[in-house]
Short mmCIF file of N, CA and C in Angstrom, two decimals:
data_model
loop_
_atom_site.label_atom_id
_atom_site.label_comp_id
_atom_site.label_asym_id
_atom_site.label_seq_id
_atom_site.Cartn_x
_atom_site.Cartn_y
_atom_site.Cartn_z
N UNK A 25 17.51 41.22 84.64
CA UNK A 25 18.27 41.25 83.42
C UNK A 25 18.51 42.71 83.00
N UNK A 26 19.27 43.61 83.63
CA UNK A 26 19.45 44.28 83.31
C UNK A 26 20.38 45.22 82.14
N UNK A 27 19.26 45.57 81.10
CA UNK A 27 19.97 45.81 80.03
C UNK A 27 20.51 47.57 79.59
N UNK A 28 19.01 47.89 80.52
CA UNK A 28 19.02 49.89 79.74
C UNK A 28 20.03 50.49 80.94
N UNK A 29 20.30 50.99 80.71
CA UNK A 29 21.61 51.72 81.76
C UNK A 29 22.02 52.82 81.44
N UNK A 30 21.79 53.64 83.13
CA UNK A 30 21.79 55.12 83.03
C UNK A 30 23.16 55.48 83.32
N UNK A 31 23.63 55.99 83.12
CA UNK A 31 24.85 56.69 83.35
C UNK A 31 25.23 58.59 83.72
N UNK A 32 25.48 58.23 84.82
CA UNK A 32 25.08 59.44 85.89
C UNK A 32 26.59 60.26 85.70
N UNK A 33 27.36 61.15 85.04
CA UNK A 33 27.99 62.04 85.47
C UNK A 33 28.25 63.49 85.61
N UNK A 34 28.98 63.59 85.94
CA UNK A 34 29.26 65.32 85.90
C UNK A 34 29.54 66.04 84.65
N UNK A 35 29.39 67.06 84.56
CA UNK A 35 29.33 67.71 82.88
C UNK A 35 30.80 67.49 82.22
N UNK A 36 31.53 67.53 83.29
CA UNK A 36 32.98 67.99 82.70
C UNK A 36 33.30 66.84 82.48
N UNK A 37 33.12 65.60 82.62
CA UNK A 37 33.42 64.29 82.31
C UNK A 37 32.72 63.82 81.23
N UNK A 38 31.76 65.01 80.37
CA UNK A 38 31.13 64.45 79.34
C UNK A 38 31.52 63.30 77.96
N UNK A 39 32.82 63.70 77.65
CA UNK A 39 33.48 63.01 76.60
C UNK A 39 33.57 61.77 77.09
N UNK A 40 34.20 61.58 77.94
CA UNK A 40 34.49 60.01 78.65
C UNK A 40 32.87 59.35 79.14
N UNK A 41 31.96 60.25 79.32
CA UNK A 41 30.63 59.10 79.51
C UNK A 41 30.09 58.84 78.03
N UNK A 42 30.24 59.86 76.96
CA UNK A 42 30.21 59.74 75.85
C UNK A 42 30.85 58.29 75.48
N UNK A 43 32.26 58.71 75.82
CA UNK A 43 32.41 57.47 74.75
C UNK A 43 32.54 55.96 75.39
N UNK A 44 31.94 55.92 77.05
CA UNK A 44 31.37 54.69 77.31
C UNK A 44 29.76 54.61 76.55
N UNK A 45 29.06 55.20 76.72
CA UNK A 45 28.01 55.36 75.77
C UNK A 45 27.88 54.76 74.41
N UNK A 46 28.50 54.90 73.67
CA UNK A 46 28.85 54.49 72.56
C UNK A 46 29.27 53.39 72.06
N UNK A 47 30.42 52.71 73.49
CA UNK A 47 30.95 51.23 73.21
C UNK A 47 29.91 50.67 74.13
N UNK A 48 29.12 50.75 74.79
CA UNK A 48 27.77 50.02 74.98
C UNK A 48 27.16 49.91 74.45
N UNK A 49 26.55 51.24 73.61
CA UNK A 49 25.73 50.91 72.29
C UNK A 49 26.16 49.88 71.54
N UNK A 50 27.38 49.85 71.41
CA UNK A 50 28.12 48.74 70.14
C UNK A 50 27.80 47.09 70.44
N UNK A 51 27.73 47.00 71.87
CA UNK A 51 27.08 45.73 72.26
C UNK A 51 25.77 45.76 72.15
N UNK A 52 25.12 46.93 71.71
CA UNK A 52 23.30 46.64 72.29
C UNK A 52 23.15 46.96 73.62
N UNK A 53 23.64 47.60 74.28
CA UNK A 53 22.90 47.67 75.50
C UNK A 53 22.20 48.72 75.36
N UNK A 54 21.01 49.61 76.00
CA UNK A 54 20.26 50.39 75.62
C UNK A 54 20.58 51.75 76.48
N UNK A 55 20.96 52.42 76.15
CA UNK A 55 21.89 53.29 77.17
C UNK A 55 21.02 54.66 77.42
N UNK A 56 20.71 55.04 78.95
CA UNK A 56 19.78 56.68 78.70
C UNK A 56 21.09 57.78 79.19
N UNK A 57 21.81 58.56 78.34
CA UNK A 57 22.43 59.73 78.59
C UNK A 57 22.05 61.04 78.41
N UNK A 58 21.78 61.85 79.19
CA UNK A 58 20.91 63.07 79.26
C UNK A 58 21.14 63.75 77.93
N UNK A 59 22.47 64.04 77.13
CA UNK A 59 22.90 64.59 76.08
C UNK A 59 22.16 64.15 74.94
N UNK A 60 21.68 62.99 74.98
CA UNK A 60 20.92 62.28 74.00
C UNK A 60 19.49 61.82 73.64
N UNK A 61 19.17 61.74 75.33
CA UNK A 61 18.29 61.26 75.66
C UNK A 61 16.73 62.35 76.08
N UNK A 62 17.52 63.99 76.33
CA UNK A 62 16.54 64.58 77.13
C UNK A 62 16.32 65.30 75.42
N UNK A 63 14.62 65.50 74.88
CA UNK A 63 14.84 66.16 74.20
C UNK A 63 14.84 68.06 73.82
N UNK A 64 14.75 68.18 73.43
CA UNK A 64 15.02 69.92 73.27
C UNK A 64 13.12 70.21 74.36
N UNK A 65 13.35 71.21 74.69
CA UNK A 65 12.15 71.92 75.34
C UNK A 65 11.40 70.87 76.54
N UNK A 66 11.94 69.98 77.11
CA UNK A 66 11.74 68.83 78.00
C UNK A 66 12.22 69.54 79.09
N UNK A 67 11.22 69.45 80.05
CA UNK A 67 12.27 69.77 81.44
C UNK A 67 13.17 68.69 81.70
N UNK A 68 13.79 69.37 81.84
CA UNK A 68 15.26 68.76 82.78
C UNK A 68 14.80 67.53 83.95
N UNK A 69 14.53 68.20 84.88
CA UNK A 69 14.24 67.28 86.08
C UNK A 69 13.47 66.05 85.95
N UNK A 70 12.06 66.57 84.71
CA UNK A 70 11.20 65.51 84.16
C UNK A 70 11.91 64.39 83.85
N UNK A 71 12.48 64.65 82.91
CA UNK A 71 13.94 63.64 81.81
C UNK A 71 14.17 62.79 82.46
N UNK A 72 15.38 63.29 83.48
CA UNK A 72 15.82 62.64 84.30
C UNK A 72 14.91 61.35 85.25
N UNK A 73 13.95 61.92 85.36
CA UNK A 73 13.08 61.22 86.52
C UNK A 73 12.31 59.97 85.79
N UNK A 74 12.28 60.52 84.39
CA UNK A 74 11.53 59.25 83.54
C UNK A 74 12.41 58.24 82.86
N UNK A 75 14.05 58.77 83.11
CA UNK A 75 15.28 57.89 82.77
C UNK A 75 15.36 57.00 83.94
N UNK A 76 15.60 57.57 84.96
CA UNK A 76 15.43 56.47 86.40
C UNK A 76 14.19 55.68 86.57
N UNK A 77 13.72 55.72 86.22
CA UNK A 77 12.39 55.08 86.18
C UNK A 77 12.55 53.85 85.04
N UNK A 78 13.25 54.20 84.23
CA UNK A 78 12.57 53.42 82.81
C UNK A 78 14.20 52.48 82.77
N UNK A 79 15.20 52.95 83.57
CA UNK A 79 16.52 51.78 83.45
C UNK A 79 16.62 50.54 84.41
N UNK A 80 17.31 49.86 84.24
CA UNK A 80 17.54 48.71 85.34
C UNK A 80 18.90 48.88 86.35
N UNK A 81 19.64 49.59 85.54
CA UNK A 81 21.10 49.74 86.43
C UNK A 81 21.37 51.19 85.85
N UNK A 82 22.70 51.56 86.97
CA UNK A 82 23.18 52.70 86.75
C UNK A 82 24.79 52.49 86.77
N UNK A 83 25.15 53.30 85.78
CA UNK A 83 26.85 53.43 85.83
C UNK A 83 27.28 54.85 86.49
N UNK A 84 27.69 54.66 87.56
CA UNK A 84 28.26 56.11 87.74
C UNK A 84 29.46 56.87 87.87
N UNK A 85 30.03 57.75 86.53
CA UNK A 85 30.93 57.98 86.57
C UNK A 85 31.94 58.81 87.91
N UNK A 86 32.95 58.01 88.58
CA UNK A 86 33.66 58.54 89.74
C UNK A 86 34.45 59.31 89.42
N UNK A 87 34.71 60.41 89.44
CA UNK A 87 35.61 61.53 89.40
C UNK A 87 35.49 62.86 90.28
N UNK A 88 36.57 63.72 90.60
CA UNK A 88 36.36 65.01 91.57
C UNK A 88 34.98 65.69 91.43
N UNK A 89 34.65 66.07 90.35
CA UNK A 89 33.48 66.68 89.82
C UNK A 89 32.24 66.05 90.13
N UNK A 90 32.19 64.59 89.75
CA UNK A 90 30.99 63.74 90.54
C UNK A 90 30.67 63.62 91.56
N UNK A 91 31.91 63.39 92.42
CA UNK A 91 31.15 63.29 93.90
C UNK A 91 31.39 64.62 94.63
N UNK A 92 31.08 65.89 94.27
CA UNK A 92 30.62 67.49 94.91
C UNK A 92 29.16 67.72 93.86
N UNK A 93 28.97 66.61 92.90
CA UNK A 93 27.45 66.61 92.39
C UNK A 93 26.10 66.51 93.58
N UNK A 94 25.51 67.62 93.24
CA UNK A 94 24.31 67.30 94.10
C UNK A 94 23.35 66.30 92.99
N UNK A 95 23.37 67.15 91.53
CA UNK A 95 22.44 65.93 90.94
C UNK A 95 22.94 64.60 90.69
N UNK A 96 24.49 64.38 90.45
CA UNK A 96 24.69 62.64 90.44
C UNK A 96 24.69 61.99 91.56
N UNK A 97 24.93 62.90 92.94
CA UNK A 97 24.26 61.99 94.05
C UNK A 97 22.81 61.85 94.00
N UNK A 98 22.47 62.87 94.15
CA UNK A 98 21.08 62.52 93.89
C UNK A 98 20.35 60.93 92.89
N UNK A 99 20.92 61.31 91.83
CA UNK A 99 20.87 59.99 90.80
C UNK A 99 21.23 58.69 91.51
N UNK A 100 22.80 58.49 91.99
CA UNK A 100 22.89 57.04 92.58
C UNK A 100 22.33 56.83 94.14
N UNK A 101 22.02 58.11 94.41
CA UNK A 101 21.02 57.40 96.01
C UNK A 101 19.91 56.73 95.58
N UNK A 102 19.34 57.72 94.53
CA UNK A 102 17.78 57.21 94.35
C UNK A 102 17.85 55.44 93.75
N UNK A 103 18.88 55.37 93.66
CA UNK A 103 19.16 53.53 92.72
C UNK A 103 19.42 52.87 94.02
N UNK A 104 19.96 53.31 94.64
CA UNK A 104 20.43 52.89 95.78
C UNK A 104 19.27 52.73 96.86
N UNK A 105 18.51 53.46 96.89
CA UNK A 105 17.15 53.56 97.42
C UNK A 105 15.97 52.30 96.92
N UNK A 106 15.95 52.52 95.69
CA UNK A 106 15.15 51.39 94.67
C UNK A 106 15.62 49.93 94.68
N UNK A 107 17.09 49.83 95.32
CA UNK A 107 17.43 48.27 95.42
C UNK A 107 18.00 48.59 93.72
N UNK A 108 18.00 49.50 93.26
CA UNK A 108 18.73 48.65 91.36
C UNK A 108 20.05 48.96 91.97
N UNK A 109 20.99 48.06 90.70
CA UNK A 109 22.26 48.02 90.74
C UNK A 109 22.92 49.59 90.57
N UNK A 110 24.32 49.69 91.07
CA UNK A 110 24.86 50.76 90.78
C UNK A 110 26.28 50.01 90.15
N UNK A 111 26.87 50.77 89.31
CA UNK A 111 27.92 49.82 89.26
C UNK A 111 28.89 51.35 89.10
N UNK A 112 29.64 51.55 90.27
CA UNK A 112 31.32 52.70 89.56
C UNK A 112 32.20 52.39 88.78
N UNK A 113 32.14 53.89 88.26
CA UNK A 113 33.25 53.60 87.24
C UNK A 113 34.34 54.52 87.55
N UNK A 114 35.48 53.67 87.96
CA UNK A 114 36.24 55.03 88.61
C UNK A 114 37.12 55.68 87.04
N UNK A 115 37.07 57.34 87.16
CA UNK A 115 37.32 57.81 85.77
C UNK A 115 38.36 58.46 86.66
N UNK A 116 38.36 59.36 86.83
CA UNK A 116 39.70 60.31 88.33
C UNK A 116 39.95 59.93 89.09
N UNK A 117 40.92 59.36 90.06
CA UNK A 117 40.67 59.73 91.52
C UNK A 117 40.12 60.16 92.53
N UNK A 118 39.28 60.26 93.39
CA UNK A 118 38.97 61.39 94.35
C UNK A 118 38.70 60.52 95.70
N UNK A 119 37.99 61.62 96.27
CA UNK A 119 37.28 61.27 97.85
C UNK A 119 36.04 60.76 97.28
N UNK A 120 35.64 59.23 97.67
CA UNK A 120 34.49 58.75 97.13
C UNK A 120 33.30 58.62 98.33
N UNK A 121 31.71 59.47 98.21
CA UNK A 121 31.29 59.00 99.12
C UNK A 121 30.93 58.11 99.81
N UNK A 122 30.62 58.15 101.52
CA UNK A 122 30.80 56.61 101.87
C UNK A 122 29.68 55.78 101.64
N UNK A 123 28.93 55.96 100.88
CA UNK A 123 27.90 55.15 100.33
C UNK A 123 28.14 54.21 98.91
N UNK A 124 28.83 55.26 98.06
CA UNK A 124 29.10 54.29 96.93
C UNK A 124 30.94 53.72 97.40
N UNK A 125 32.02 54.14 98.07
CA UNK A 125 32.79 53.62 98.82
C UNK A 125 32.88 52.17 99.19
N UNK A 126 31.98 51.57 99.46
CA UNK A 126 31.86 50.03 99.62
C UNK A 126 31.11 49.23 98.60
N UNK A 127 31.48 49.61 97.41
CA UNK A 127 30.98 48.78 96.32
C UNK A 127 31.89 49.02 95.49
N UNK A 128 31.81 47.50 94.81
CA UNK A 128 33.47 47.58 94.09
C UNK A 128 32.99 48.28 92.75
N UNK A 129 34.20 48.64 92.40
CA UNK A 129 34.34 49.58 91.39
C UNK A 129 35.36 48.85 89.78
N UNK A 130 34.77 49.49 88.44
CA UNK A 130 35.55 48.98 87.36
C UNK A 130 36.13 50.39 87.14
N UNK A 131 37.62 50.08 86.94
CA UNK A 131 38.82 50.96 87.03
C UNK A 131 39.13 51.15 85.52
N UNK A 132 38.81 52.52 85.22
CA UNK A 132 38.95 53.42 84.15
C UNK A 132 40.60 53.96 84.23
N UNK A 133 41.00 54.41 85.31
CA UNK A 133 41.93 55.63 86.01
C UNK A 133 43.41 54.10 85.66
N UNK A 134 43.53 53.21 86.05
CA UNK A 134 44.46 52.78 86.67
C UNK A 134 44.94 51.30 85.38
N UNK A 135 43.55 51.30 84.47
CA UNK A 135 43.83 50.33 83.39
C UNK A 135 43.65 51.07 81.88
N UNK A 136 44.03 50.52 81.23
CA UNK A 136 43.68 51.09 79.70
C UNK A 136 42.11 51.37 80.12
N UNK A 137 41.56 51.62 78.26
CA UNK A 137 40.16 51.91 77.88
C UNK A 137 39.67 50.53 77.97
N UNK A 138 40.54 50.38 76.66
CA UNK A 138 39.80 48.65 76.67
C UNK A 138 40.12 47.51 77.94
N UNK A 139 41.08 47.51 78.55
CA UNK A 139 40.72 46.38 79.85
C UNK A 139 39.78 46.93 80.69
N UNK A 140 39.58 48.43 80.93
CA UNK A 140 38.33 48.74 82.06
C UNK A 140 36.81 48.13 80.76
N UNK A 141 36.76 48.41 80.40
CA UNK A 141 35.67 48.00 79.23
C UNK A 141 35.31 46.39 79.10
N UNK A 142 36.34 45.99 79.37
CA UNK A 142 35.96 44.41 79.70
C UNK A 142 35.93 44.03 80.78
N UNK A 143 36.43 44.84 81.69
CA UNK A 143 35.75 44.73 83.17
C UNK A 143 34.54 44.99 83.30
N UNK A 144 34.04 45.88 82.91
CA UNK A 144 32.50 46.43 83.16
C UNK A 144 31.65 45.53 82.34
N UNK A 145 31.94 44.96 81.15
CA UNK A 145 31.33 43.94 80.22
C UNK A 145 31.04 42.85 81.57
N UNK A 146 32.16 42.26 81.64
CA UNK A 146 32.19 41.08 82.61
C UNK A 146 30.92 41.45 83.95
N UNK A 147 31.27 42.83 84.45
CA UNK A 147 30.19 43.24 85.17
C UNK A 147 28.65 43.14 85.23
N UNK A 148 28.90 43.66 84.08
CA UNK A 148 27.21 43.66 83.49
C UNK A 148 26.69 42.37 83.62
N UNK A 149 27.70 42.04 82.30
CA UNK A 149 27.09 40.35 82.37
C UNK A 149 26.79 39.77 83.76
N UNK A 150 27.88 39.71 84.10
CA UNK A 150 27.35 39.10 86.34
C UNK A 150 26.17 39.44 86.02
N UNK A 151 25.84 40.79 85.93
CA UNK A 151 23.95 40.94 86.74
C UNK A 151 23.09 40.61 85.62
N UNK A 152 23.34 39.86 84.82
CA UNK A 152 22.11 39.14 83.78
C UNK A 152 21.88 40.36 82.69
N UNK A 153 22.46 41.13 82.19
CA UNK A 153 22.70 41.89 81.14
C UNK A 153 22.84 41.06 79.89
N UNK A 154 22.34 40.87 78.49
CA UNK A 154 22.30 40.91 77.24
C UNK A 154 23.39 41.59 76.72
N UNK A 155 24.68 40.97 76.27
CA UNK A 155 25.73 42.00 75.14
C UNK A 155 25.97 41.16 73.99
N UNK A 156 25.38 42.03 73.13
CA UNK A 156 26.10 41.16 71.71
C UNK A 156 27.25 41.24 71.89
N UNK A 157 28.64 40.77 72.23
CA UNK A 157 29.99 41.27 72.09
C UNK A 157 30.37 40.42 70.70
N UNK A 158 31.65 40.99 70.37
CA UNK A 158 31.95 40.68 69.08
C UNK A 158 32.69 39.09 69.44
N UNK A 159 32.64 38.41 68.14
CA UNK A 159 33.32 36.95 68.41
C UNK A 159 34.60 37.02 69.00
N UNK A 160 34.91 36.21 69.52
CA UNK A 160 36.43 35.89 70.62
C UNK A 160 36.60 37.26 71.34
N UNK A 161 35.84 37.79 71.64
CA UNK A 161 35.69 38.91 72.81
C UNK A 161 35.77 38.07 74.17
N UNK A 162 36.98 38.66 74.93
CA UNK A 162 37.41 37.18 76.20
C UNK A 162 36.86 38.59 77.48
N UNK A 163 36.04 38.45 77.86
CA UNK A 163 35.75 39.26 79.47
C UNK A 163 36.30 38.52 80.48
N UNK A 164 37.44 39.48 81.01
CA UNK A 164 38.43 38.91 82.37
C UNK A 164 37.41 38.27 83.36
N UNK A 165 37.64 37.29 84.24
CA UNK A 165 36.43 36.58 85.16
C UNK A 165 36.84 37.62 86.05
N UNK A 166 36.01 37.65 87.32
CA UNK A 166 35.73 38.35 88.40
C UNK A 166 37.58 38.21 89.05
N UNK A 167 38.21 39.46 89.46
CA UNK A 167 39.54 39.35 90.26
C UNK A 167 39.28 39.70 91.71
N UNK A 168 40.06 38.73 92.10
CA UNK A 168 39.89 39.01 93.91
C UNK A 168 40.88 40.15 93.86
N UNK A 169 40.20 40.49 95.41
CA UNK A 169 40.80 42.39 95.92
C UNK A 169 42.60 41.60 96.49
N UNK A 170 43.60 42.91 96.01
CA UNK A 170 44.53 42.83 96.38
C UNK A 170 45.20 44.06 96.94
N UNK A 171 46.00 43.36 97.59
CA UNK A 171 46.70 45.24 98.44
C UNK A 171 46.56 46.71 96.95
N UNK A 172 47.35 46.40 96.55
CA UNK A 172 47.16 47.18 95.19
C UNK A 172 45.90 47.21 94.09
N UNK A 173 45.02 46.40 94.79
CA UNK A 173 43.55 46.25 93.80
C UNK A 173 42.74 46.38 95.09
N UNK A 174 42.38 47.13 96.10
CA UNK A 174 41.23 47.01 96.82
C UNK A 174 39.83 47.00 96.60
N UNK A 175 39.07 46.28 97.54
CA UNK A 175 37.99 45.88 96.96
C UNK A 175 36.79 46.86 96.71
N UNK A 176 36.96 48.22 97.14
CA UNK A 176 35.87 49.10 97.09
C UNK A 176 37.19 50.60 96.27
N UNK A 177 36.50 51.75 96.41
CA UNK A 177 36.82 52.83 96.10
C UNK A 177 37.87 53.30 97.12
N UNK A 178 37.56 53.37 98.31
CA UNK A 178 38.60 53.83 99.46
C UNK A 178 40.39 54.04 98.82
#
């Protein structure tokens, strides 16, 4: 049932993990973002290591900047390693590595805010996630891959 969820990106994508951050909060989900989460005079690396530890899933933001990350790879191998969920969020375009590459992805880049947002809702939920969502909040069901919707990042 995964509810606390880390969210792994690159600095320059801060606003946009921000303000997924925020509309998760709004459901209750329990969200660890380093900006928030690490406090003043904490090592860094510590933080981090006691955020992966202490979440059930990870969101990781996809963009140019993320995947030339040594620390957000770092972040979704180690989930990837542990068996927890990863779930992408594609925010840019780019070359995606071939590890997170074959796992489907909720599309930031190619839909509004709010339909990627109810994709990833719908997501969550799949993996036994808790969201208060607000009444008549409709989460799209799962869409099969189409030429123009493929099923991974590629």
């Amino acid at each position: 049932m995964p509810t606390r969820i880390f969210i792994s990106y690159a600095r320059r994508d801060e606003t946009f993990a921000r303000k997924l951050a925020a509309s998760l909060d709004s459901v209750d989900v329990d969200v660890w973002i380093d900006v928030d989460d690490i406090p003043a005079g904490m090592k860094w690396s510590t933080a981090i290591q006691q955020g992966l530890q202490l979440c059930d899933a990870m969101i990781v933001i996809i963009s140019p900047q993320s995947m030339v990350s040594s620390n957000v790879e770092d972040e979704w191998q180690y989930y990837l390693d542990q068996g927890k969920p990863v779930v992408p969020v594609l925010w840019r375009p780019t070359e995606v590595h071939f590890q997170l590459n074959r796992l489907q992805y909720v599309d930031f880049y190619g839909e509004s805010y709010e339909e990627g947002l109810k994709q990833l809702y719908g997501e969550l939920l799949r993996m036994g996630a808790q969201l208060n969502l607000p009444e008549g909040f409709v989460v799209p069901d799962e869409r099969p891959a189409t030429p123009d919707r493929p099923q991974t990042l590629s």
